[in-house]
Every structure is written in structure tokens, then in C-alpha cells.
PDB file of C-alpha atoms and ligand atoms in Angstrom:
ATOM      1  CA  MET I 172     266.122 -96.074 120.233  1.00  0.00           C
ATOM      2  CA  GLN I 173     268.124 -94.305 123.114  1.00  0.00           C
ATOM      3  CA  VAL I 174     266.119 -92.707 125.983  1.00  0.00           C
ATOM      4  CA  THR I 175     267.451 -90.358 128.535  1.00  0.00           C
ATOM      5  CA  LEU I 176     265.267 -90.599 131.754  1.00  0.00           C
ATOM      6  CA  LYS I 177     265.490 -87.756 134.185  1.00  0.00           C
ATOM      7  CA  ILE I 178     264.127 -89.325 137.550  1.00  0.00           C
ATOM      8  CA  SER I 179     263.062 -87.506 140.861  1.00  0.00           C
ATOM      9  CA  ARG I 180     265.304 -88.704 143.391  1.00  0.00           C
ATOM     10  CA  TYR I 181     264.835 -88.611 146.991  1.00  0.00           C
ATOM     11  CA  ASN I 182     266.412 -90.630 150.127  1.00  0.00           C
ATOM     12  CA  PRO I 183     265.354 -89.652 153.680  1.00  0.00           C
ATOM     13  CA  GLU I 184     268.123 -91.178 154.984  1.00  0.00           C
ATOM     14  CA  VAL I 185     270.665 -88.586 153.356  1.00  0.00           C
ATOM     15  CA  ASP I 186     268.847 -86.007 151.244  1.00  0.00           C
ATOM     16  CA  LYS I 187     267.211 -82.677 152.713  1.00  0.00           C
ATOM     17  CA  THR I 188     265.164 -82.672 149.404  1.00  0.00           C
ATOM     18  CA  PHE I 189     264.567 -84.700 146.257  1.00  0.00           C
ATOM     19  CA  HIS I 190     266.933 -84.026 143.003  1.00  0.00           C
ATOM     20  CA  TYR I 191     267.236 -85.456 139.553  1.00  0.00           C
ATOM     21  CA  GLU I 192     269.180 -88.087 138.010  1.00  0.00           C
ATOM     22  CA  THR I 193     269.511 -89.007 134.883  1.00  0.00           C
ATOM     23  CA  TYR I 194     270.205 -92.061 132.856  1.00  0.00           C
ATOM     24  CA  THR I 195     270.214 -92.769 129.431  1.00  0.00           C
ATOM     25  CA  LEU I 196     269.903 -96.455 127.886  1.00  0.00           C
ATOM     26  CA  GLU I 197     268.763 -98.020 124.644  1.00  0.00           C
ATOM     27  CA  ALA I 198     264.954 -99.012 124.566  1.00  0.00           C
ATOM     28  CA  GLU I 199     262.570-100.003 122.385  1.00  0.00           C
ATOM     29  CA  PRO I 200     259.814 -97.685 121.143  1.00  0.00           C
ATOM     30  CA  THR I 201     257.231-100.680 122.631  1.00  0.00           C
ATOM     31  CA  ASP I 202     258.828-100.774 125.859  1.00  0.00           C
ATOM     32  CA  ARG I 203     256.619 -99.240 128.521  1.00  0.00           C
ATOM     33  CA  VAL I 204     258.058 -96.636 131.172  1.00  0.00           C
ATOM     34  CA  LEU I 205     257.996 -99.448 133.506  1.00  0.00           C
ATOM     35  CA  ASP I 206     260.270-101.725 131.646  1.00  0.00           C
ATOM     36  CA  VAL I 207     262.721 -98.858 131.500  1.00  0.00           C
ATOM     37  CA  LEU I 208     262.621 -98.544 135.118  1.00  0.00           C
ATOM     38  CA  GLU I 209     263.211-102.207 135.818  1.00  0.00           C
ATOM     39  CA  ARG I 210     266.253-101.951 133.583  1.00  0.00           C
ATOM     40  CA  ILE I 211     267.447 -99.014 135.511  1.00  0.00           C
ATOM     41  CA  LYS I 212     267.062-101.032 138.876  1.00  0.00           C
ATOM     42  CA  GLY I 213     268.381-103.990 137.366  1.00  0.00           C
ATOM     43  CA  GLN I 214     271.403-102.412 135.552  1.00  0.00           C
ATOM     44  CA  TYR I 215     272.165 -98.927 136.565  1.00  0.00           C
ATOM     45  CA  ASP I 216     271.125 -98.493 140.129  1.00  0.00           C
ATOM     46  CA  GLY I 217     269.640-100.973 142.807  1.00  0.00           C
ATOM     47  CA  THR I 218     268.718 -98.470 145.116  1.00  0.00           C
ATOM     48  CA  LEU I 219     266.054 -96.308 143.028  1.00  0.00           C
ATOM     49  CA  SER I 220     262.602 -97.363 144.152  1.00  0.00           C
ATOM     50  CA  PHE I 221     259.576 -97.512 142.933  1.00  0.00           C
ATOM     51  CA  ARG I 222     255.826 -99.531 143.436  1.00  0.00           C
ATOM     52  CA  ARG I 223     254.792-102.017 140.763  1.00  0.00           C
ATOM     53  CA  SER I 224     253.025-105.222 141.158  1.00  0.00           C
ATOM     54  CA  CYS I 225     251.095-106.887 138.215  1.00  0.00           C
ATOM     55  CA  ALA I 226     252.454-104.721 135.436  1.00  0.00           C
ATOM     56  CA  HIS I 227     249.497-105.150 133.517  1.00  0.00           C
ATOM     57  CA  GLY I 228     247.140-101.974 134.382  1.00  0.00           C
ATOM     58  CA  ILE I 229     245.317-104.238 137.046  1.00  0.00           C
ATOM     59  CA  CYS I 230     247.098-103.100 140.314  1.00  0.00           C
ATOM     60  CA  GLY I 231     246.811 -99.735 140.441  1.00  0.00           C
ATOM     61  CA  SER I 232     250.505 -99.481 142.237  1.00  0.00           C
ATOM     62  CA  ASP I 233     252.538 -97.691 139.665  1.00  0.00           C
ATOM     63  CA  ALA I 234     251.033 -94.213 139.414  1.00  0.00           C
ATOM     64  CA  MET I 235     253.856 -91.584 138.624  1.00  0.00           C
ATOM     65  CA  ARG I 236     254.328 -88.462 136.849  1.00  0.00           C
ATOM     66  CA  ILE I 237     255.391 -89.106 133.453  1.00  0.00           C
ATOM     67  CA  ASN I 238     256.691 -85.898 131.521  1.00  0.00           C
ATOM     68  CA  GLY I 239     254.067 -83.871 133.943  1.00  0.00           C
ATOM     69  CA  ARG I 240     250.906 -85.962 133.509  1.00  0.00           C
ATOM     70  CA  ASN I 241     249.617 -88.701 136.088  1.00  0.00           C
ATOM     71  CA  MET I 242     249.992 -92.105 134.040  1.00  0.00           C
ATOM     72  CA  LEU I 243     250.706 -95.909 134.915  1.00  0.00           C
ATOM     73  CA  ALA I 244     254.120 -96.807 133.850  1.00  0.00           C
ATOM     74  CA  CYS I 245     253.408-100.135 133.024  1.00  0.00           C
ATOM     75  CA  LYS I 246     250.610 -98.481 130.475  1.00  0.00           C
ATOM     76  CA  THR I 247     252.751 -95.963 129.274  1.00  0.00           C
ATOM     77  CA  LEU I 248     254.716 -96.989 126.037  1.00  0.00           C
ATOM     78  CA  ILE I 249     257.881 -95.023 125.113  1.00  0.00           C
ATOM     79  CA  ARG I 250     256.528 -93.956 121.547  1.00  0.00           C
ATOM     80  CA  ASP I 251     254.230 -92.118 123.201  1.00  0.00           C
ATOM     81  CA  VAL I 252     256.701 -90.195 125.564  1.00  0.00           C
ATOM     82  CA  GLY I 253     259.324 -89.666 123.671  1.00  0.00           C
ATOM     83  CA  GLU I 254     263.333 -89.896 123.869  1.00  0.00           C
ATOM     84  CA  LYS I 255     263.254 -87.630 126.629  1.00  0.00           C
ATOM     85  CA  ILE I 256     261.473 -88.709 129.656  1.00  0.00           C
ATOM     86  CA  THR I 257     260.750 -86.898 133.199  1.00  0.00           C
ATOM     87  CA  VAL I 258     259.650 -89.112 136.017  1.00  0.00           C
ATOM     88  CA  GLU I 259     258.567 -87.747 139.277  1.00  0.00           C
ATOM     89  CA  PRO I 260     256.136 -89.108 142.016  1.00  0.00           C
ATOM     90  CA  VAL I 261     252.568 -88.262 141.974  1.00  0.00           C
ATOM     91  CA  LEU I 262     251.512 -84.925 143.938  1.00  0.00           C
ATOM     92  CA  GLY I 263     249.921 -83.848 147.151  1.00  0.00           C
ATOM     93  CA  LEU I 264     251.156 -87.017 148.619  1.00  0.00           C
ATOM     94  CA  ARG I 265     254.561 -86.687 150.978  1.00  0.00           C
ATOM     95  CA  ILE I 266     257.038 -88.812 149.454  1.00  0.00           C
ATOM     96  CA  ILE I 267     258.556 -91.790 151.346  1.00  0.00           C
ATOM     97  CA  LYS I 268     261.556 -92.399 148.894  1.00  0.00           C
ATOM     98  CA  ASP I 269     262.164 -91.647 144.932  1.00  0.00           C
ATOM     99  CA  LEU I 270     258.867 -92.200 143.338  1.00  0.00           C
ATOM    100  CA  ILE I 271     257.027 -94.214 146.321  1.00  0.00           C
ATOM    101  CA  VAL I 272     254.370 -91.784 148.127  1.00  0.00           C
ATOM    102  CA  ASP I 273     252.543 -92.163 151.253  1.00  0.00           C
ATOM    103  CA  MET I 274     249.170 -93.440 149.954  1.00  0.00           C
ATOM    104  CA  GLU I 275     247.585 -93.381 153.845  1.00  0.00           C
ATOM    105  CA  PRO I 276     245.910 -90.159 153.319  1.00  0.00           C
ATOM    106  CA  PHE I 277     244.162 -91.351 150.053  1.00  0.00           C
ATOM    107  CA  PHE I 278     243.423 -94.423 151.659  1.00  0.00           C
ATOM    108  CA  ASP I 279     242.073 -92.723 154.453  1.00  0.00           C
ATOM    109  CA  ASN I 280     239.457 -90.489 152.567  1.00  0.00           C
ATOM    110  CA  TYR I 281     238.230 -93.967 150.770  1.00  0.00           C
ATOM    111  CA  LYS I 282     237.374 -95.611 153.575  1.00  0.00           C
ATOM    112  CA  LYS I 283     235.661 -92.757 154.819  1.00  0.00           C
ATOM    113  CA  VAL I 284     232.971 -92.944 152.194  1.00  0.00           C
ATOM    114  CA  LEU I 285     232.076 -96.779 153.328  1.00  0.00           C
ATOM    115  CA  PRO I 286     233.194 -98.340 150.082  1.00  0.00           C
ATOM    116  CA  TYR I 287     231.471-101.631 150.535  1.00  0.00           C
ATOM    117  CA  PHE I 288     228.206-103.434 149.840  1.00  0.00           C
ATOM    118  CA  ILE I 289     225.804-103.090 152.637  1.00  0.00           C
ATOM    119  CA  ASN I 290     222.887-104.952 152.798  1.00  0.00           C
ATOM    120  CA  ASP I 291     221.268-106.513 156.183  1.00  0.00           C
ATOM    121  CA  SER I 292     218.104-107.494 154.593  1.00  0.00           C
ATOM    122  CA  PRO I 293     217.535-111.633 154.242  1.00  0.00           C
ATOM    123  CA  LEU I 294     218.398-112.581 151.170  1.00  0.00           C
ATOM    124  CA  PRO I 295     216.023-113.845 148.653  1.00  0.00           C
ATOM    125  CA  GLU I 296     214.051-117.336 149.232  1.00  0.00           C
ATOM    126  CA  ASP I 297     216.344-119.095 146.645  1.00  0.00           C
ATOM    127  CA  GLY I 298     219.243-118.240 149.175  1.00  0.00           C
ATOM    128  CA  LYS I 299     221.583-117.425 146.297  1.00  0.00           C
ATOM    129  CA  GLU I 300     221.804-113.544 145.101  1.00  0.00           C
ATOM    130  CA  ARG I 301     220.089-110.436 144.794  1.00  0.00           C
ATOM    131  CA  LEU I 302     219.293-110.040 141.247  1.00  0.00           C
ATOM    132  CA  GLN I 303     219.738-106.683 139.408  1.00  0.00           C
ATOM    133  CA  SER I 304     218.478-105.496 136.242  1.00  0.00           C
ATOM    134  CA  PRO I 305     221.034-104.975 133.443  1.00  0.00           C
ATOM    135  CA  GLU I 306     219.812-101.251 133.461  1.00  0.00           C
ATOM    136  CA  ALA I 307     219.992-100.908 137.128  1.00  0.00           C
ATOM    137  CA  ARG I 308     223.427-102.614 136.708  1.00  0.00           C
ATOM    138  CA  LEU I 309     224.230 -99.656 133.868  1.00  0.00           C
ATOM    139  CA  ARG I 310     223.859 -97.088 136.180  1.00  0.00           C
ATOM    140  CA  PHE I 311     227.232 -97.568 138.081  1.00  0.00           C
ATOM    141  CA  ASP I 312     229.170 -99.695 135.570  1.00  0.00           C
ATOM    142  CA  ASP I 313     231.674 -96.825 134.847  1.00  0.00           C
ATOM    143  CA  THR I 314     232.293 -96.177 138.655  1.00  0.00           C
ATOM    144  CA  THR I 315     233.207-100.389 139.172  1.00  0.00           C
ATOM    145  CA  LYS I 316     236.299 -99.766 136.887  1.00  0.00           C
ATOM    146  CA  CYS I 317     238.305 -97.867 139.632  1.00  0.00           C
ATOM    147  CA  ILE I 318     241.751 -99.554 140.579  1.00  0.00           C
ATOM    148  CA  LEU I 319     242.889 -96.985 143.332  1.00  0.00           C
ATOM    149  CA  CYS I 320     245.414 -95.952 141.833  1.00  0.00           C
ATOM    150  CA  GLY I 321     245.367 -92.602 142.627  1.00  0.00           C
ATOM    151  CA  ALA I 322     246.276 -90.812 139.387  1.00  0.00           C
ATOM    152  CA  CYS I 323     242.815 -88.654 140.035  1.00  0.00           C
ATOM    153  CA  THR I 324     242.868 -87.573 143.468  1.00  0.00           C
ATOM    154  CA  THR I 325     246.731 -86.273 143.338  1.00  0.00           C
ATOM    155  CA  SER I 326     246.140 -84.552 140.083  1.00  0.00           C
ATOM    156  CA  CYS I 327     243.787 -82.415 141.457  1.00  0.00           C
ATOM    157  CA  PRO I 328     244.281 -79.110 142.594  1.00  0.00           C
ATOM    158  CA  SER I 329     241.653 -79.054 145.199  1.00  0.00           C
ATOM    159  CA  PHE I 330     243.682 -82.171 146.997  1.00  0.00           C
ATOM    160  CA  TRP I 331     246.714 -80.269 146.263  1.00  0.00           C
ATOM    161  CA  ALA I 332     245.175 -77.564 148.775  1.00  0.00           C
ATOM    162  CA  SER I 333     244.154 -80.084 151.390  1.00  0.00           C
ATOM    163  CA  ASP I 334     244.234 -83.661 151.791  1.00  0.00           C
ATOM    164  CA  GLU I 335     240.908 -83.109 153.734  1.00  0.00           C
ATOM    165  CA  TYR I 336     239.151 -82.919 150.872  1.00  0.00           C
ATOM    166  CA  LEU I 337     237.625 -86.815 150.153  1.00  0.00           C
ATOM    167  CA  GLY I 338     238.904 -86.471 146.392  1.00  0.00           C
ATOM    168  CA  PRO I 339     237.695 -88.203 143.228  1.00  0.00           C
ATOM    169  CA  ALA I 340     238.804 -91.657 143.950  1.00  0.00           C
ATOM    170  CA  ALA I 341     236.799 -91.337 147.358  1.00  0.00           C
ATOM    171  CA  LEU I 342     233.844 -89.901 145.245  1.00  0.00           C
ATOM    172  CA  VAL I 343     234.066 -92.623 142.218  1.00  0.00           C
ATOM    173  CA  ASN I 344     233.687 -95.566 145.062  1.00  0.00           C
ATOM    174  CA  ALA I 345     230.791 -93.742 147.070  1.00  0.00           C
ATOM    175  CA  HIS I 346     229.133 -93.463 143.493  1.00  0.00           C
ATOM    176  CA  ARG I 347     229.645 -96.932 142.814  1.00  0.00           C
ATOM    177  CA  PHE I 348     227.460 -98.028 145.665  1.00  0.00           C
ATOM    178  CA  ILE I 349     225.244 -94.841 145.968  1.00  0.00           C
ATOM    179  CA  PHE I 350     224.020 -95.874 142.675  1.00  0.00           C
ATOM    180  CA  ASP I 351     223.765 -99.398 143.319  1.00  0.00           C
ATOM    181  CA  ASP I 352     219.863-100.110 143.868  1.00  0.00           C
ATOM    182  CA  ARG I 353     220.756-103.646 145.900  1.00  0.00           C
ATOM    183  CA  ASP I 354     222.700-101.579 148.757  1.00  0.00           C
ATOM    184  CA  GLN I 355     220.988 -99.758 151.702  1.00  0.00           C
ATOM    185  CA  ALA I 356     223.303 -97.502 152.566  1.00  0.00           C
ATOM    186  CA  ALA I 357     222.846 -94.517 149.938  1.00  0.00           C
ATOM    187  CA  ALA I 358     221.768 -91.808 152.293  1.00  0.00           C
ATOM    188  CA  GLU I 359     224.080 -92.438 154.790  1.00  0.00           C
ATOM    189  CA  ARG I 360     227.045 -92.241 151.977  1.00  0.00           C
ATOM    190  CA  LEU I 361     225.541 -89.185 150.853  1.00  0.00           C
ATOM    191  CA  GLN I 362     224.943 -87.491 153.793  1.00  0.00           C
ATOM    192  CA  ILE I 363     229.200 -87.864 153.923  1.00  0.00           C
ATOM    193  CA  VAL I 364     229.984 -86.760 150.324  1.00  0.00           C
ATOM    194  CA  ASN I 365     227.507 -83.932 151.192  1.00  0.00           C
ATOM    195  CA  ASP I 366     230.379 -81.762 153.033  1.00  0.00           C
ATOM    196  CA  VAL I 367     232.645 -79.019 152.078  1.00  0.00           C
ATOM    197  CA  VAL I 368     235.235 -81.353 152.046  1.00  0.00           C
ATOM    198  CA  GLY I 369     233.260 -83.854 149.977  1.00  0.00           C
ATOM    199  CA  VAL I 370     231.360 -83.197 146.537  1.00  0.00           C
ATOM    200  CA  TRP I 371     231.577 -79.514 147.169  1.00  0.00           C
ATOM    201  CA  ARG I 372     235.365 -78.882 147.331  1.00  0.00           C
ATOM    202  CA  CYS I 373     235.356 -80.463 143.495  1.00  0.00           C
ATOM    203  CA  HIS I 374     235.215 -77.087 140.998  1.00  0.00           C
ATOM    204  CA  THR I 375     234.859 -79.025 138.090  1.00  0.00           C
ATOM    205  CA  ILE I 376     238.433 -78.931 137.349  1.00  0.00           C
ATOM    206  CA  PHE I 377     238.786 -82.138 134.751  1.00  0.00           C
ATOM    207  CA  ASN I 378     242.318 -83.052 135.602  1.00  0.00           C
ATOM    208  CA  CYS I 379     240.829 -86.191 137.545  1.00  0.00           C
ATOM    209  CA  THR I 380     238.940 -87.306 134.359  1.00  0.00           C
ATOM    210  CA  VAL I 381     241.955 -86.606 132.004  1.00  0.00           C
ATOM    211  CA  ALA I 382     244.437 -88.497 134.558  1.00  0.00           C
ATOM    212  CA  CYS I 383     242.247 -91.723 134.813  1.00  0.00           C
ATOM    213  CA  PRO I 384     244.264 -94.722 133.124  1.00  0.00           C
ATOM    214  CA  ARG I 385     240.609 -96.282 133.260  1.00  0.00           C
ATOM    215  CA  GLU I 386     238.516 -93.511 131.354  1.00  0.00           C
ATOM    216  CA  ILE I 387     236.295 -93.307 133.877  1.00  0.00           C
ATOM    217  CA  GLN I 388     234.026 -90.235 133.587  1.00  0.00           C
ATOM    218  CA  ILE I 389     234.839 -89.057 137.175  1.00  0.00           C
ATOM    219  CA  THR I 390     233.851 -85.368 137.010  1.00  0.00           C
ATOM    220  CA  LYS I 391     230.310 -86.702 135.251  1.00  0.00           C
ATOM    221  CA  ALA I 392     230.036 -89.238 137.962  1.00  0.00           C
ATOM    222  CA  ILE I 393     230.859 -86.274 141.072  1.00  0.00           C
ATOM    223  CA  GLY I 394     228.386 -84.179 139.103  1.00  0.00           C
ATOM    224  CA  GLU I 395     225.788 -87.090 139.598  1.00  0.00           C
ATOM    225  CA  LEU I 396     226.572 -87.209 143.200  1.00  0.00           C
ATOM    226  CA  LYS I 397     226.017 -83.095 143.790  1.00  0.00           C
ATOM    227  CA  MET I 398     222.520 -83.482 141.509  1.00  0.00           C
ATOM    228  CA  ALA I 399     221.283 -86.937 143.662  1.00  0.00           C
ATOM    229  CA  LEU I 400     222.224 -83.995 146.907  1.00  0.00           C
ATOM    230  CA  GLU I 401     220.243 -81.386 145.271  1.00  0.00           C
ATOM    231  CA  THR I 402     217.252 -83.821 144.267  1.00  0.00           C
ATOM    232  CA  GLY I 403     217.114 -86.295 146.680  1.00  0.00           C
ATOM    233  CA  LYS I 404     216.777 -88.457 143.732  1.00  0.00           C
ATOM    234  CA  LEU I 405     219.061 -91.253 142.453  1.00  0.00           C
ATOM    235  CA  ASP I 406     217.673 -91.947 138.709  1.00  0.00           C
TER     236      ASP I 406
HETATM  237 FE1  LIG H 731     242.441 -94.664 139.572  1.00  0.00          FE
HETATM  238 FE2  LIG H 731     240.655 -93.606 138.020  1.00  0.00          FE
HETATM  239 FE3  LIG H 731     240.246 -95.129 140.109  1.00  0.00          FE
HETATM  240 FE4  LIG H 731     240.563 -92.640 139.873  1.00  0.00          FE
HETATM  241  S1  LIG H 731     239.305 -93.190 139.037  1.00  0.00           S
HETATM  242  S2  LIG H 731     241.908 -94.079 141.630  1.00  0.00           S
HETATM  243  S3  LIG H 731     242.254 -92.223 138.226  1.00  0.00           S
HETATM  244  S4  LIG H 731     241.261 -95.794 138.332  1.00  0.00           S
HETATM  245 FE1  LIG H 732     239.473 -82.122 141.024  1.00  0.00          FE
HETATM  246 FE2  LIG H 732     238.107 -83.453 139.085  1.00  0.00          FE
HETATM  247 FE3  LIG H 732     236.669 -82.149 140.827  1.00  0.00          FE
HETATM  248  S1  LIG H 732     240.223 -82.422 139.230  1.00  0.00           S
HETATM  249  S2  LIG H 732     238.274 -79.987 141.098  1.00  0.00           S
HETATM  250  S3  LIG H 732     237.988 -83.704 141.533  1.00  0.00           S
HETATM  251  S4  LIG H 732     237.030 -82.291 138.735  1.00  0.00           S
HETATM  252 FE1  LIG H 733     250.160-102.568 138.612  1.00  0.00          FE
HETATM  253 FE2  LIG H 733     250.922-100.977 136.720  1.00  0.00          FE
HETATM  254  S1  LIG H 733     252.210-102.240 138.162  1.00  0.00           S
HETATM  255  S2  LIG H 733     249.012-101.003 137.361  1.00  0.00           S
END
């Protein structure tokens, strides 16, 4: 089949603002959008810039807007988006070049929620591991799946309004550790997210949940953080 891609282009060295360039080429319905972007870069225009690494939905580096929706280019098949495809950078972050945005504000917010295991107590007697029941592990299973692609945060109108908002990705990662019963910093993290630029900036818009390529129930997770703050309970 023949596909036409309308791609947002911006080169800070020569452009005042972005513009679109159009490429028409042959593709298989089972090609991924990433395959076609690679072909355009390899055969038509080597200056086209976008991030990608694993090409298998794991590294989270190729989130972009495809026909107006945040998706991973490596997980999106041509047959699912049609013959005319518009490709743009995600919203809410500064464009560095073409489809590449400045992820620093995103990762700054991520770091604020202490996204790592904290437990300074001595290891159990066998010195090997801190055991956890399957039920306790299940409590935060969904939020362990995050690959930090940013598709959620950059689809959230509250984040578009202000990148001071921690955003759904940071809150998902706060949830992952707050509900881990082996961790000892839940209270500290709850204090961090209990803020007008924390969970209370979420207005339950659900764009994040729709955008997540890992199908994490993000709005539900943020709701559980709000509930924990209101009740003082983590169950
Ligand atoms: Fe990406 Fe989902 Fe993680 Fe958000 S929660 S950064 S959409 S994987
Ligand atoms: Fe934004 Fe998701 Fe809340 S889109 S407002 S973080 S439910
Ligand atoms: Fe790694 Fe798409 S290139 S998730």
C-alpha cells in the first residue's frame, strides 16, 4: 500500500517555528510507524530527527503524536492508522528538533517523588532478601509496568497548563513505591504528592489512561493516592 506521512519538522538553526513536510512511500500494512520513519530517514531525508532505541515497546523513547494521539511509533501498525498519517512531537514540552522534545522537565518531576526503594533497616537474618506476599506484591503490580515514555504526562491538559504539575507518570511511580509494603518512605512520598501541583492538580480527565501504551490504570492509581491521603490508610 501507499502511505503519505505529514511530519512536523523544526530545525532550531534555521526555522522560527515548525512546519509540515509530506512523504509518500510504499509500506506494508504490518509495518510499524517507526519502520516507515526509519525508511524516510534512510532513503529520503537523513535530517529527520526522532528518538528510538529498542523498537519493541520497552525503552519508552519513541512516544509521539500519531494522528493526534500519543502513541509509541514502534507499537503502532500502519494498518491501524490508515494511509494518511500525521506525525507530530508530543505536547507540553519544548521541541528540540523535529519529533524530539526536551524531556528534562518530565524527568525532573519524576525525580521529585523519590522513585527508588527506600528501606534502611537491616536485611532479614538470612541476609538475602525482604520477602513479600503475592497479595502485597499485587497491590502495586500495575504501576511497576511504567516505561517512562511520557505519553501520559504529555497528553494531560493539567500538565499542558503548567509543567509544575508533577504529572501522571511521576504519580504512577510514586504509587509504585508508596504501596510497596517493603518500602519505608511512603509517608515522605505522600507528603510530596499532597500538593496543588501534586495529586490535587489531577482533574480526572483520563487522557493519561487512554494514552498509556502499557495500559496502566493511571487515573485509578492517582485516585488511590488521593484516597490514601484522605483516609491515612494504604490498604
Ligand atoms: Fe508511559 Fe504509561 Fe509510564 Fe505514562 S504511565 S510514562 S504512559 S508507560
Ligand atoms: Fe491529567 Fe490523567 Fe489526571 S489526564 S488530569 S493526570 S486523569
Ligand atoms: Fe523503545 Fe519504541 S523504540 S519503546
